[in-house]
Structure formats: C-alpha cells, structure tokens
Coordinates of C-alpha atoms in Angstrom, one line a residue:
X42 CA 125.4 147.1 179.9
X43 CA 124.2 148.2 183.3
X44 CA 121.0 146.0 184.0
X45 CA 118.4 147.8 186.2
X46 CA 116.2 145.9 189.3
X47 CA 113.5 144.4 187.9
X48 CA 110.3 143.1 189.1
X49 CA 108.1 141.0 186.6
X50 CA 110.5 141.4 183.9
X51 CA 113.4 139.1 183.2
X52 CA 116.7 140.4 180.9
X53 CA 119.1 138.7 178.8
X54 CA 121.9 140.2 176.0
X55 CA 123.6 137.6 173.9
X56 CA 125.1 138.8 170.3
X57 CA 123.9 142.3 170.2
X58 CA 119.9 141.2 171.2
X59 CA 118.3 142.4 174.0
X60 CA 115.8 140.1 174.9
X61 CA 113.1 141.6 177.3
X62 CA 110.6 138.9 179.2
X63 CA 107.4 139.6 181.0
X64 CA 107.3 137.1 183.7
X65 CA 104.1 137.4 185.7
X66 CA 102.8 134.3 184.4
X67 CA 100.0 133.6 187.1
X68 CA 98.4 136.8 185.8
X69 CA 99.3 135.9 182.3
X70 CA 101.9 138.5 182.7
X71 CA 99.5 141.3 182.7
X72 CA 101.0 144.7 183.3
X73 CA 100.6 145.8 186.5
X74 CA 102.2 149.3 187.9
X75 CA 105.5 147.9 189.4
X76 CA 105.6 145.3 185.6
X77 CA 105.4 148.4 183.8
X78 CA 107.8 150.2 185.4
X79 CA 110.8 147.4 184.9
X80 CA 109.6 147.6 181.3
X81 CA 110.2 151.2 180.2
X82 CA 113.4 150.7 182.6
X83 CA 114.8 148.4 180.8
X84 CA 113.5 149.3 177.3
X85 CA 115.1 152.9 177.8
X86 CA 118.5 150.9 179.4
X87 CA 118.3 148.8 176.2
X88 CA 118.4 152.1 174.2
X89 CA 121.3 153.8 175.8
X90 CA 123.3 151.0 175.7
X91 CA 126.0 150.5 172.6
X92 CA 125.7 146.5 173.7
X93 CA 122.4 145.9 172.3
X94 CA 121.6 146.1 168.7
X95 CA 117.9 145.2 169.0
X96 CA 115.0 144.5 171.4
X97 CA 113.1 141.4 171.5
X98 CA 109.9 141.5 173.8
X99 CA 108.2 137.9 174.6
X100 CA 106.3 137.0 178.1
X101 CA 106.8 133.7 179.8
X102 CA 105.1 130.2 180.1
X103 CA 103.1 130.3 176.7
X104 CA 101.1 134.0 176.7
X105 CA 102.8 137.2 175.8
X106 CA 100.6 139.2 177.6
X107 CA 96.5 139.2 179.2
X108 CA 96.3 143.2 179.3
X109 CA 95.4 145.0 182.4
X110 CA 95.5 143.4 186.0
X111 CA 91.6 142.6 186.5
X112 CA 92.4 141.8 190.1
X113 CA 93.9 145.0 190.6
X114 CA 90.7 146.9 189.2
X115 CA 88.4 144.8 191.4
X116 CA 90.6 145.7 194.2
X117 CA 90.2 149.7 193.3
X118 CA 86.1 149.1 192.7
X119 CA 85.7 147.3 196.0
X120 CA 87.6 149.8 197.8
X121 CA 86.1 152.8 195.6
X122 CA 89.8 153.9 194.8
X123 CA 90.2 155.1 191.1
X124 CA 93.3 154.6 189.4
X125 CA 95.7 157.7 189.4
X126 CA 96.5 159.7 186.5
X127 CA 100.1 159.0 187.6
X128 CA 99.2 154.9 187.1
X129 CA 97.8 155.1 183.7
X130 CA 100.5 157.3 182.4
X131 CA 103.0 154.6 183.7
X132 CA 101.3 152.4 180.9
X133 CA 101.9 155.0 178.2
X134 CA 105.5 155.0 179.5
X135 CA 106.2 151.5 178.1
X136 CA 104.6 152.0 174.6
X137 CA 106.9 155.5 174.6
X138 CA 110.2 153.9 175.3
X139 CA 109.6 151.3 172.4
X140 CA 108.3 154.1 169.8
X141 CA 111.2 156.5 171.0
X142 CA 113.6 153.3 171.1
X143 CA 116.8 153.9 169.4
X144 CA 116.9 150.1 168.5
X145 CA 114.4 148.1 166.3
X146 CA 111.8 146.6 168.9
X147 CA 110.3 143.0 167.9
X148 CA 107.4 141.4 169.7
X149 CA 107.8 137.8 170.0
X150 CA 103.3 136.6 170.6
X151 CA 102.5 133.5 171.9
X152 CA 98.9 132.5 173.4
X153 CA 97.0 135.6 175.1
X154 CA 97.6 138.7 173.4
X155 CA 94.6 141.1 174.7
X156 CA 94.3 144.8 176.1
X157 CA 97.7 146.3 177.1
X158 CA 99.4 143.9 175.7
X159 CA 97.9 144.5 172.1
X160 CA 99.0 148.1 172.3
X161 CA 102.7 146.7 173.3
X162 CA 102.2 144.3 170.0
X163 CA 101.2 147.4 167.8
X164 CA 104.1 149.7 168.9
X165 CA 107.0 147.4 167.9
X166 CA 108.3 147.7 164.6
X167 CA 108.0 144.1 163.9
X168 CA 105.5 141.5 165.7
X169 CA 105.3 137.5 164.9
X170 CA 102.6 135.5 166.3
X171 CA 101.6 132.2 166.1
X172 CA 99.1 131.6 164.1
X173 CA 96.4 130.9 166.7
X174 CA 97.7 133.3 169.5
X175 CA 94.2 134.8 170.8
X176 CA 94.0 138.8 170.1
X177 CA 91.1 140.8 171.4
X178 CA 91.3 144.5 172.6
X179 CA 88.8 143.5 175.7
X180 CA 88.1 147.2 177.2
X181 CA 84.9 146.9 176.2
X182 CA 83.9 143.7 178.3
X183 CA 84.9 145.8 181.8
X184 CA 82.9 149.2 180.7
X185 CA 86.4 150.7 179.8
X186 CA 88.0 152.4 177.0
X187 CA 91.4 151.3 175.2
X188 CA 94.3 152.9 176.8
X189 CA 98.3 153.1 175.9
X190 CA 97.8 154.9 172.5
X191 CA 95.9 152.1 170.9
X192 CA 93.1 154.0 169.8
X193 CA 95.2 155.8 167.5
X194 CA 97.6 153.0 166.5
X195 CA 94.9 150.7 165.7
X196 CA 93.3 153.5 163.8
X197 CA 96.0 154.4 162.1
X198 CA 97.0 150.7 160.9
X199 CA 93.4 149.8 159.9
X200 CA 91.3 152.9 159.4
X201 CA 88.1 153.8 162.2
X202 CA 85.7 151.2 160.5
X203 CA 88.0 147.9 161.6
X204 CA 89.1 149.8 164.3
X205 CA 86.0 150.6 165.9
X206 CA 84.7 147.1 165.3
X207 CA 87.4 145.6 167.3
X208 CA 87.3 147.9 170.2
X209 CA 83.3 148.5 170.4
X210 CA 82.1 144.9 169.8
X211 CA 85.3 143.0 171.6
X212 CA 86.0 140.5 168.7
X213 CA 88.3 138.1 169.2
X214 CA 90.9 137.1 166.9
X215 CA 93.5 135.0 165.8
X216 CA 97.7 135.6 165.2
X217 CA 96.6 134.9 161.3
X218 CA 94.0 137.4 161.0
X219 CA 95.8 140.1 162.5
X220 CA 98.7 138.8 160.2
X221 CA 96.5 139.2 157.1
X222 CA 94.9 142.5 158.3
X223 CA 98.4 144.0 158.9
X224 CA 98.3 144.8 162.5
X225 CA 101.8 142.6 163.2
X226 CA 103.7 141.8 160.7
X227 CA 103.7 138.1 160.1
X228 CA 102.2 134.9 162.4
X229 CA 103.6 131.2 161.7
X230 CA 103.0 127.9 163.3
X231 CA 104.6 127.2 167.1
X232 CA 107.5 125.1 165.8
X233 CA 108.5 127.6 163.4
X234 CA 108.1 131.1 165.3
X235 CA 110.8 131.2 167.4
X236 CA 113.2 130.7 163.8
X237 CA 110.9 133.6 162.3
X238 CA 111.8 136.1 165.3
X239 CA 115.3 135.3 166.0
X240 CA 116.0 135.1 161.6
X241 CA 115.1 139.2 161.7
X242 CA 116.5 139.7 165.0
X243 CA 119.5 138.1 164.0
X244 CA 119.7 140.5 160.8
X245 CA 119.2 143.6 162.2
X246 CA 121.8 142.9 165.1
X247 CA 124.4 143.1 162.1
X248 CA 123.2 145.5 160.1
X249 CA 123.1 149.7 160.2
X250 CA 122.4 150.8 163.5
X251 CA 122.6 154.2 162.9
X252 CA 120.4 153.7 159.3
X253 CA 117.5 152.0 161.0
X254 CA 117.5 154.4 164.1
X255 CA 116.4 157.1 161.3
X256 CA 114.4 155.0 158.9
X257 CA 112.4 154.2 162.5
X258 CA 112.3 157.7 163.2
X259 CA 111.0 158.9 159.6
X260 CA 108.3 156.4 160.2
X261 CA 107.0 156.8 163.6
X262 CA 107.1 160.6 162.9
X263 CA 104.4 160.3 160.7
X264 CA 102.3 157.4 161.9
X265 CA 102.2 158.4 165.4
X266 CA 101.9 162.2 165.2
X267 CA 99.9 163.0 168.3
X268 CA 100.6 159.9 170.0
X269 CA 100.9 161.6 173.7
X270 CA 97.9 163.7 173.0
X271 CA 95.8 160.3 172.1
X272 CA 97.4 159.3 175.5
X273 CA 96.4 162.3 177.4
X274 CA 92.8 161.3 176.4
X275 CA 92.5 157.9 176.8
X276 CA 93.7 158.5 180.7
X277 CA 91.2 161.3 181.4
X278 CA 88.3 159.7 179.8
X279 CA 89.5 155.8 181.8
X280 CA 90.1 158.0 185.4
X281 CA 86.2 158.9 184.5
X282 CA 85.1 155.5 183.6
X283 CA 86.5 154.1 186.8
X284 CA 83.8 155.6 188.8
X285 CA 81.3 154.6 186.6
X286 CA 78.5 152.0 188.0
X287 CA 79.1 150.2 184.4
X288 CA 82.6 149.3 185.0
X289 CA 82.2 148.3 188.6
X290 CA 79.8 145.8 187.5
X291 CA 81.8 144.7 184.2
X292 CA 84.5 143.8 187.1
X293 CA 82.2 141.8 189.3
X294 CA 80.3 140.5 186.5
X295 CA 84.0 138.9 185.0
X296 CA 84.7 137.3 188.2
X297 CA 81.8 136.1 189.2
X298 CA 81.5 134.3 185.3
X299 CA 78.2 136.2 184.3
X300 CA 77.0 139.0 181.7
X301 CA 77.1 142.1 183.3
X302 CA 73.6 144.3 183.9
X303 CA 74.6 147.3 182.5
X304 CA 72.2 150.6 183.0
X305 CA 75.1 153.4 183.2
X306 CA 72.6 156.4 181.8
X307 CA 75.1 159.4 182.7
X308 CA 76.9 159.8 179.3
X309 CA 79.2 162.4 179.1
X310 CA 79.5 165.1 176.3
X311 CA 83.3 164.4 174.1
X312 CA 82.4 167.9 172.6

C-alpha cells in the first residue's frame, strides 16, 4: 500500500496488520493538530487498502497516549487565541476514520491512557490494556469538557451515572477497572499483553474481511447513532470554554503544580 507523510505517527504492514504508532513520546504522544492529521491519514489509507486486514493502534516508549497538548492550550491562553472550530474537528476526524474503518481497529494501551486518547481507546472495536495502565478522562482538571465523541461513547458503554462520575469528578483509574467495567475489552499483565493483542490481531487478519466489515457496521450503527452531532457539540461548547477565565487558570494552575482558584460565574444556558 501507498504510505502517506507522516508526522508523529509511525507505520508498519507485516501479514495483513497494519500497525499504527503514535510517536510523540516527549508529550506522551498527545494529539496535537499535525499528530492527528497523520492519524486519520493513515487510518483511512489503512482502509482503502486490500494489504491490510486489520488495524493495530499503540503509542511509543511505554504510554499510548496523554490526551490533549497542554502546552499548546497554554500557548493559545497566553496569547488569547481560541482553538478553531477547524482544530477540534481535526480530533473528531481520527475517532471517525476508526468508527467508519472498513478493518477491525485494536488499541494496543500501555501506561497513560487520559483525554483524547481515551476516546481513541473507546472507538476501537477491541482495546487491551495492561492491567495498571492509568485511565482518567482529565477535561475536568483544565475547566474543559470531553471532546472526540466521548461523551456519548462513554455514555453509551456505561450509562450517565458512571459516565458522569468519570468526566465531572476526574477519577482516575486502572487498565483492570475499565476491563471489569467494560469500557475496553480486556487488560492483562505487561509480559503478557503484547501476546493478547497480536493472538486477536492475528485471527482476524485470516478470517472474513468482508463478514466483519458488516458485523462492525451493524454495530456501530446502532451504538453510535448521532455520533457527529455529539461532535458538533462538544466543539461549540469547548471553542466557548476556551475563553473562559476558569480554563485559563486550570492551564496555569497545571503548570505551575497548584489547585486552580476557580470563580467562572458566567454559566451559559444548554436549553
């Protein structure tokens, strides 16, 4: 297959598996604009091509993925820039070409699995952690709100009273918990995950590509029915929070290793 230029993504195809690496490692490979980009570029590549039989999605050095880049938002707060509409749709792009994927997509989580990378966890069809990979949906801790369509897929897989608890209060949890609560499908210890990903990536490379194209079809059909709409909300309502005083202290507050003084008093009507 025809490889596209990458930036912050590494690509390799041996026996029918794609395998997909996020290599921004001194960010913990959060997703910045130009990471996200070589993602749904090569996710969509990935699809087209006959080659590849299934997707495997890991990130390099140890962490799969740390979320958004908090640099970057510090950057747009001290320069009183908001993110574009354009930039948080690029994002949603990534969790689109994995839903839309013709191939079965697995994530392969190791260490820091938080924000971004938590929706990119939830959209595969199959996800194995390690059993004490940290998880937390950290929105919350910056004044923000969850973004790539995790509201609703984190909704959908555990119903609003887990879900809100998780986004609202910021928990933290471990690769067994969200094994146990069913938001991946399985977590083992570090010796034995890489066998656990590569034994179901192995089978699906030689089985019915055409079958499990439909079964994932049938499937996403009905769980992520108004998917881009949840999208479309979570960008307006996060291009409004950016110029909030809350989140431009959240940011200072998390570099400068201190609880943020919130007083952000201007709520706005969701009716």
């Amino acid at each position: 297959m025809e490889v596209p230029e990458l930036k912050y993504a590494d690509f390799e195809l041996k026996d029918g598996i794609g395998m997909i690496t996020m290599n921004n490692p001194e960010k913990l490979n959060a997703l910045t604009m130009e990471g996200a980009q070589s993602l749904t570029k090569i996710l969509n590549a990935c699809s087209d091509s006959p080659e590849v039989r299934v997707i495997v999605i890991r990130g390099a050095q140890g962490n799969f993925c740390g979320g958004g880049d908090v640099k970057g938002m510090k950057y747009k707060v001290d320069n009183n820039c908001c993110e574009t509409r354009p930039g948080l749709r690029c994002n949603n792009d990534v969790i689109l070409s994995i839903v839309n994927n013709a191939k079965p997509v697995i994530a392969w989580l190791e260490g820091a699995v938080a924000g971004g990378g938590l929706s990119i966890a939830l959209a595969c069809d199959f996800s194995y952690a390690q059993l004490a990979s940290k998880f937390v949906f950290a929105f919350v801790n910056i004044g923000f709100i969850p973004d790539m369509g995790s509201s609703l897929m984190l909704t959908k897989n555990l119903g609003a009273a887990k879900a809100k608890e998780l986004l609202m209060l910021g928990h933290r949890f471990t690769g067994e918990q969200a094994a146990d609560w069913g938001i991946i499908t399985a977590a083992a210890a570090p010796e034995d995950l890489e066998e656990m990903v590569m034994k179901t990536a192995k089978k699906l490379a030689k089985g019915p590509a055409l079958a499990y194209e439909r079964m994932k079809r049938l499937v996403n059909r009905q769980l992520y029915q108004g998917l881009e709409d949840a999208m479309e909300n979570e960008g307006e309502y996060q291009y409004q929070l950016c110029k909030s005083e809350d989140h431009a202290e959240a940011i200072h507050a998390f570099f400068e290793k201190r609880k943020p003084d919130l007083k952000e008093d201007n709520f706005i009507s969701y009716r």
